[in-house]
């Protein structure tokens, strides 16, 4: 047993002893709880865990700052319960190798205050050519402001179908749900080699008055299907970093902030 593993096991034993000796709930909560927060393993933005439950894939992926609580240590792995977020794995047990725990898990959690993005509608422009997509679009432009930064976004690029620009209102920004690698963002990365990260990490939008993902997202790109799509690619890193380490207090990590849209 490694030193790291032995430390985890000693915490479990100590917690079990306290559980047996006292009915003090606060004491049971204080002793033997190891809380960690996810950090990304690479510039894709996700960290892979082995699911300790029936699942179709060998790994599941969690975004940065997802909260984990250690439940046990086995020979090769530290086992954790997913405690918050928007991933669909809350309450599930996952495992990470002992070697990777100090590399990709941290004691430091997200900021417990809400992010705010303000979006102001601008002009509708036809014939906007994207060299990356090799196509001309009609773009509903807007300006997004966050953390002292202004950036051009598009609110819709695909017309005549089900997609429309997002309505004005005070919407909520959710924590990332899953990797959106099925949407090809390689062209955006190639435009700025080595300078753009986490293009597969998208932030769902819960429209005003709702609690769930509207299928609209905040993401990088030149094509918007009713999303808030950051057109100025080089500013994506700043937006990602601003959003990912925020969590709305009391929301169990489900929401990161607010999206205020004005006509």
Coordinates of C-alpha atoms in Angstrom, one line a residue:
X1 CA 0.0 0.0 0.0
X2 CA 1.4 3.4 -1.0
X3 CA 1.7 6.3 1.5
X4 CA -1.1 8.1 -0.4
X5 CA -3.3 5.1 -0.1
X6 CA -2.5 4.6 3.6
X7 CA -3.4 8.2 4.3
X8 CA -6.8 7.7 2.7
X9 CA -7.5 4.5 4.5
X10 CA -6.5 6.0 7.9
X11 CA -9.1 8.8 7.3
X12 CA -11.8 6.2 6.6
X13 CA -11.0 4.3 9.8
X14 CA -10.9 7.5 11.9
X15 CA -14.3 8.5 10.4
X16 CA -15.8 5.1 11.2
X17 CA -14.6 5.2 14.8
X18 CA -16.2 8.6 15.3
X19 CA -19.4 7.4 13.7
X20 CA -19.6 4.6 16.2
X21 CA -18.7 6.7 19.2
X22 CA -20.8 9.8 18.8
X23 CA -24.2 10.9 17.7
X24 CA -22.8 14.4 17.0
X25 CA -23.8 14.9 13.4
X26 CA -21.3 17.8 13.0
X27 CA -18.5 15.7 14.2
X28 CA -19.4 13.0 11.7
X29 CA -19.3 15.5 8.9
X30 CA -16.0 17.0 10.0
X31 CA -13.8 13.9 10.4
X32 CA -12.4 11.8 7.6
X33 CA -13.9 13.7 4.7
X34 CA -11.5 14.3 1.8
X35 CA -12.9 16.8 -0.7
X36 CA -11.2 17.4 -4.0
X37 CA -12.0 19.5 -7.2
X38 CA -11.3 18.4 -10.7
X39 CA -8.6 20.1 -12.9
X40 CA -8.4 19.5 -16.6
X41 CA -5.9 16.9 -17.8
X42 CA -5.1 18.7 -21.1
X43 CA -6.3 21.5 -23.3
X44 CA -9.5 19.7 -24.2
X45 CA -10.8 20.6 -20.7
X46 CA -12.0 17.3 -19.3
X47 CA -10.7 14.7 -16.8
X48 CA -11.4 11.0 -17.4
X49 CA -12.5 8.7 -14.6
X50 CA -13.4 5.0 -14.5
X51 CA -17.1 4.6 -13.7
X52 CA -17.8 2.3 -10.8
X53 CA -21.3 1.7 -12.1
X54 CA -22.8 0.2 -15.2
X55 CA -21.9 2.4 -18.2
X56 CA -21.4 2.0 -21.9
X57 CA -18.0 3.5 -21.9
X58 CA -14.7 2.7 -20.1
X59 CA -14.3 6.3 -19.0
X60 CA -16.6 9.2 -18.0
X61 CA -15.5 12.8 -18.2
X62 CA -15.9 15.6 -15.7
X63 CA -15.3 19.3 -16.2
X64 CA -13.0 21.5 -14.1
X65 CA -14.1 22.4 -10.5
X66 CA -16.5 19.4 -10.2
X67 CA -16.6 18.6 -6.5
X68 CA -15.6 15.1 -5.4
X69 CA -15.6 13.3 -2.0
X70 CA -13.3 10.4 -1.4
X71 CA -15.2 7.2 -0.4
X72 CA -12.4 4.6 -0.3
X73 CA -9.0 3.5 -1.7
X74 CA -8.3 0.3 -3.5
X75 CA -5.0 -1.1 -4.7
X76 CA -4.8 1.0 -7.8
X77 CA -7.4 3.6 -7.4
X78 CA -8.9 6.3 -5.2
X79 CA -12.7 6.2 -5.3
X80 CA -14.8 9.3 -5.2
X81 CA -18.5 10.2 -5.2
X82 CA -19.4 13.0 -7.6
X83 CA -21.1 15.7 -5.4
X84 CA -22.2 18.4 -7.8
X85 CA -22.3 19.8 -11.3
X86 CA -24.4 19.4 -14.4
X87 CA -22.9 16.2 -15.8
X88 CA -25.5 13.6 -15.1
X89 CA -23.2 11.7 -12.8
X90 CA -24.0 13.3 -9.5
X91 CA -24.1 10.7 -6.7
X92 CA -22.2 8.2 -8.8
X93 CA -18.9 6.6 -7.7
X94 CA -15.9 7.1 -10.0
X95 CA -12.2 6.1 -9.7
X96 CA -8.9 7.8 -10.5
X97 CA -5.5 6.2 -10.3
X98 CA -3.4 7.1 -7.3
X99 CA -0.7 8.5 -9.6
X100 CA -3.2 10.9 -11.2
X101 CA -4.8 12.2 -8.0
X102 CA -2.1 14.7 -7.1
X103 CA -1.7 15.7 -10.7
X104 CA -5.3 16.5 -11.6
X105 CA -7.3 17.0 -8.3
X106 CA -7.0 20.1 -6.1
X107 CA -8.1 21.2 -2.7
X108 CA -9.1 24.6 -4.2
X109 CA -12.7 24.9 -5.3
X110 CA -14.4 27.4 -7.5
X111 CA -15.3 31.0 -6.6
X112 CA -18.6 31.0 -4.8
X113 CA -20.0 33.9 -6.8
X114 CA -21.9 34.2 -10.0
X115 CA -20.4 35.1 -13.3
X116 CA -22.2 37.8 -15.4
X117 CA -22.2 38.1 -19.1
X118 CA -24.1 41.0 -20.7
X119 CA -25.0 40.6 -24.4
X120 CA -26.3 43.5 -26.4
X121 CA -27.9 43.0 -29.9
X122 CA -26.1 44.7 -32.8
X123 CA -26.8 44.5 -36.5
X124 CA -27.9 41.7 -38.8
X125 CA -25.3 41.2 -41.6
X126 CA -25.6 39.1 -44.7
X127 CA -22.8 37.5 -46.7
X128 CA -20.4 37.2 -43.8
X129 CA -17.7 34.8 -45.0
X130 CA -15.9 32.5 -42.6
X131 CA -12.6 31.3 -44.1
X132 CA -12.6 28.5 -41.5
X133 CA -15.9 27.2 -42.5
X134 CA -15.5 28.2 -46.2
X135 CA -19.0 29.5 -46.3
X136 CA -20.9 32.8 -46.1
X137 CA -23.5 33.2 -43.4
X138 CA -26.1 35.7 -42.3
X139 CA -25.0 36.7 -38.8
X140 CA -27.1 38.3 -36.1
X141 CA -24.3 40.1 -34.3
X142 CA -24.1 41.1 -30.7
X143 CA -21.5 42.3 -28.2
X144 CA -20.8 40.3 -25.1
X145 CA -19.2 42.0 -22.1
X146 CA -17.6 40.0 -19.2
X147 CA -14.8 40.6 -16.7
X148 CA -13.9 43.9 -18.4
X149 CA -13.7 42.4 -21.9
X150 CA -15.9 43.1 -24.9
X151 CA -16.2 40.5 -27.6
X152 CA -18.2 40.0 -30.8
X153 CA -20.6 37.1 -30.7
X154 CA -23.2 35.8 -33.1
X155 CA -26.7 34.8 -31.9
X156 CA -27.7 33.0 -35.1
X157 CA -26.2 31.9 -38.4
X158 CA -28.7 29.3 -39.6
X159 CA -32.0 30.6 -40.8
X160 CA -35.3 29.2 -42.2
X161 CA -35.2 26.2 -39.8
X162 CA -35.9 25.9 -36.1
X163 CA -33.1 28.2 -34.9
X164 CA -33.7 31.8 -33.7
X165 CA -31.6 34.3 -31.8
X166 CA -31.9 34.1 -28.0
X167 CA -34.7 36.3 -26.5
X168 CA -33.8 39.2 -24.3
X169 CA -34.0 38.4 -20.6
X170 CA -32.0 37.3 -17.6
X171 CA -31.0 33.8 -18.3
X172 CA -28.8 31.4 -16.3
X173 CA -25.6 29.9 -17.4
X174 CA -25.2 26.2 -16.5
X175 CA -22.0 24.3 -15.7
X176 CA -20.7 22.2 -18.7
X177 CA -22.6 19.0 -19.3
X178 CA -20.5 16.8 -21.5
X179 CA -17.8 17.1 -24.2
X180 CA -19.1 18.5 -27.5
X181 CA -16.2 17.1 -29.5
X182 CA -18.7 15.7 -32.0
X183 CA -18.9 19.3 -33.3
X184 CA -15.7 19.9 -35.3
X185 CA -13.7 22.8 -33.7
X186 CA -10.3 21.9 -35.1
X187 CA -10.4 24.8 -37.6
X188 CA -10.8 27.3 -34.8
X189 CA -7.8 25.8 -33.0
X190 CA -5.8 25.7 -36.2
X191 CA -6.4 29.4 -36.7
X192 CA -4.4 30.1 -33.6
X193 CA -2.1 27.1 -33.1
X194 CA -1.5 26.3 -29.5
X195 CA -3.3 29.3 -28.3
X196 CA -7.0 28.2 -27.9
X197 CA -8.1 25.7 -25.2
X198 CA -11.2 23.8 -24.2
X199 CA -13.1 24.3 -27.4
X200 CA -15.2 21.2 -26.6
X201 CA -16.4 22.6 -23.3
X202 CA -19.7 24.4 -23.8
X203 CA -21.9 26.1 -21.2
X204 CA -25.7 25.3 -21.5
X205 CA -28.2 28.2 -21.1
X206 CA -31.3 27.8 -19.0
X207 CA -33.7 30.4 -20.4
X208 CA -35.4 32.8 -18.0
X209 CA -38.0 31.0 -15.9
X210 CA -36.6 27.5 -16.6
X211 CA -34.3 25.1 -14.7
X212 CA -33.0 23.0 -17.6
X213 CA -30.8 23.2 -20.6
X214 CA -32.6 24.9 -23.5
X215 CA -30.2 23.3 -26.0
X216 CA -28.7 26.8 -26.5
X217 CA -25.1 27.1 -25.4
X218 CA -22.3 29.6 -24.9
X219 CA -19.4 28.3 -27.1
X220 CA -16.7 29.2 -29.5
X221 CA -17.3 29.3 -33.2
X222 CA -18.4 31.0 -36.4
X223 CA -21.7 29.2 -36.7
X224 CA -24.6 29.8 -34.2
X225 CA -27.8 27.7 -34.1
X226 CA -29.5 30.1 -31.7
X227 CA -26.5 30.0 -29.2
X228 CA -24.3 32.7 -27.9
X229 CA -21.3 31.9 -30.0
X230 CA -18.0 33.7 -29.5
X231 CA -16.9 34.8 -32.9
X232 CA -13.6 36.4 -31.8
X233 CA -11.8 33.1 -31.3
X234 CA -8.8 34.5 -29.6
X235 CA -10.9 35.7 -26.7
X236 CA -12.4 32.3 -26.0
X237 CA -9.7 31.4 -23.4
X238 CA -10.6 34.4 -21.3
X239 CA -14.3 33.6 -21.5
X240 CA -13.7 30.0 -20.6
X241 CA -11.5 30.8 -17.6
X242 CA -14.0 33.4 -16.4
X243 CA -16.9 31.0 -16.4
X244 CA -15.4 27.7 -15.4
X245 CA -14.2 28.7 -11.9
X246 CA -17.5 30.3 -10.9
X247 CA -20.5 28.6 -9.2
X248 CA -23.8 30.2 -8.1
X249 CA -24.0 29.8 -4.3
X250 CA -26.6 27.2 -3.2
X251 CA -27.1 25.7 -6.6
X252 CA -25.0 22.5 -6.0
X253 CA -22.6 23.4 -8.8
X254 CA -25.3 23.3 -11.5
X255 CA -25.1 27.0 -12.4
X256 CA -22.1 29.3 -13.0
X257 CA -23.8 32.6 -13.5
X258 CA -26.2 34.8 -15.4
X259 CA -26.6 35.8 -19.1
X260 CA -28.3 39.2 -19.5
X261 CA -29.5 39.7 -23.0
X262 CA -30.7 43.2 -24.2
X263 CA -32.2 44.0 -27.6

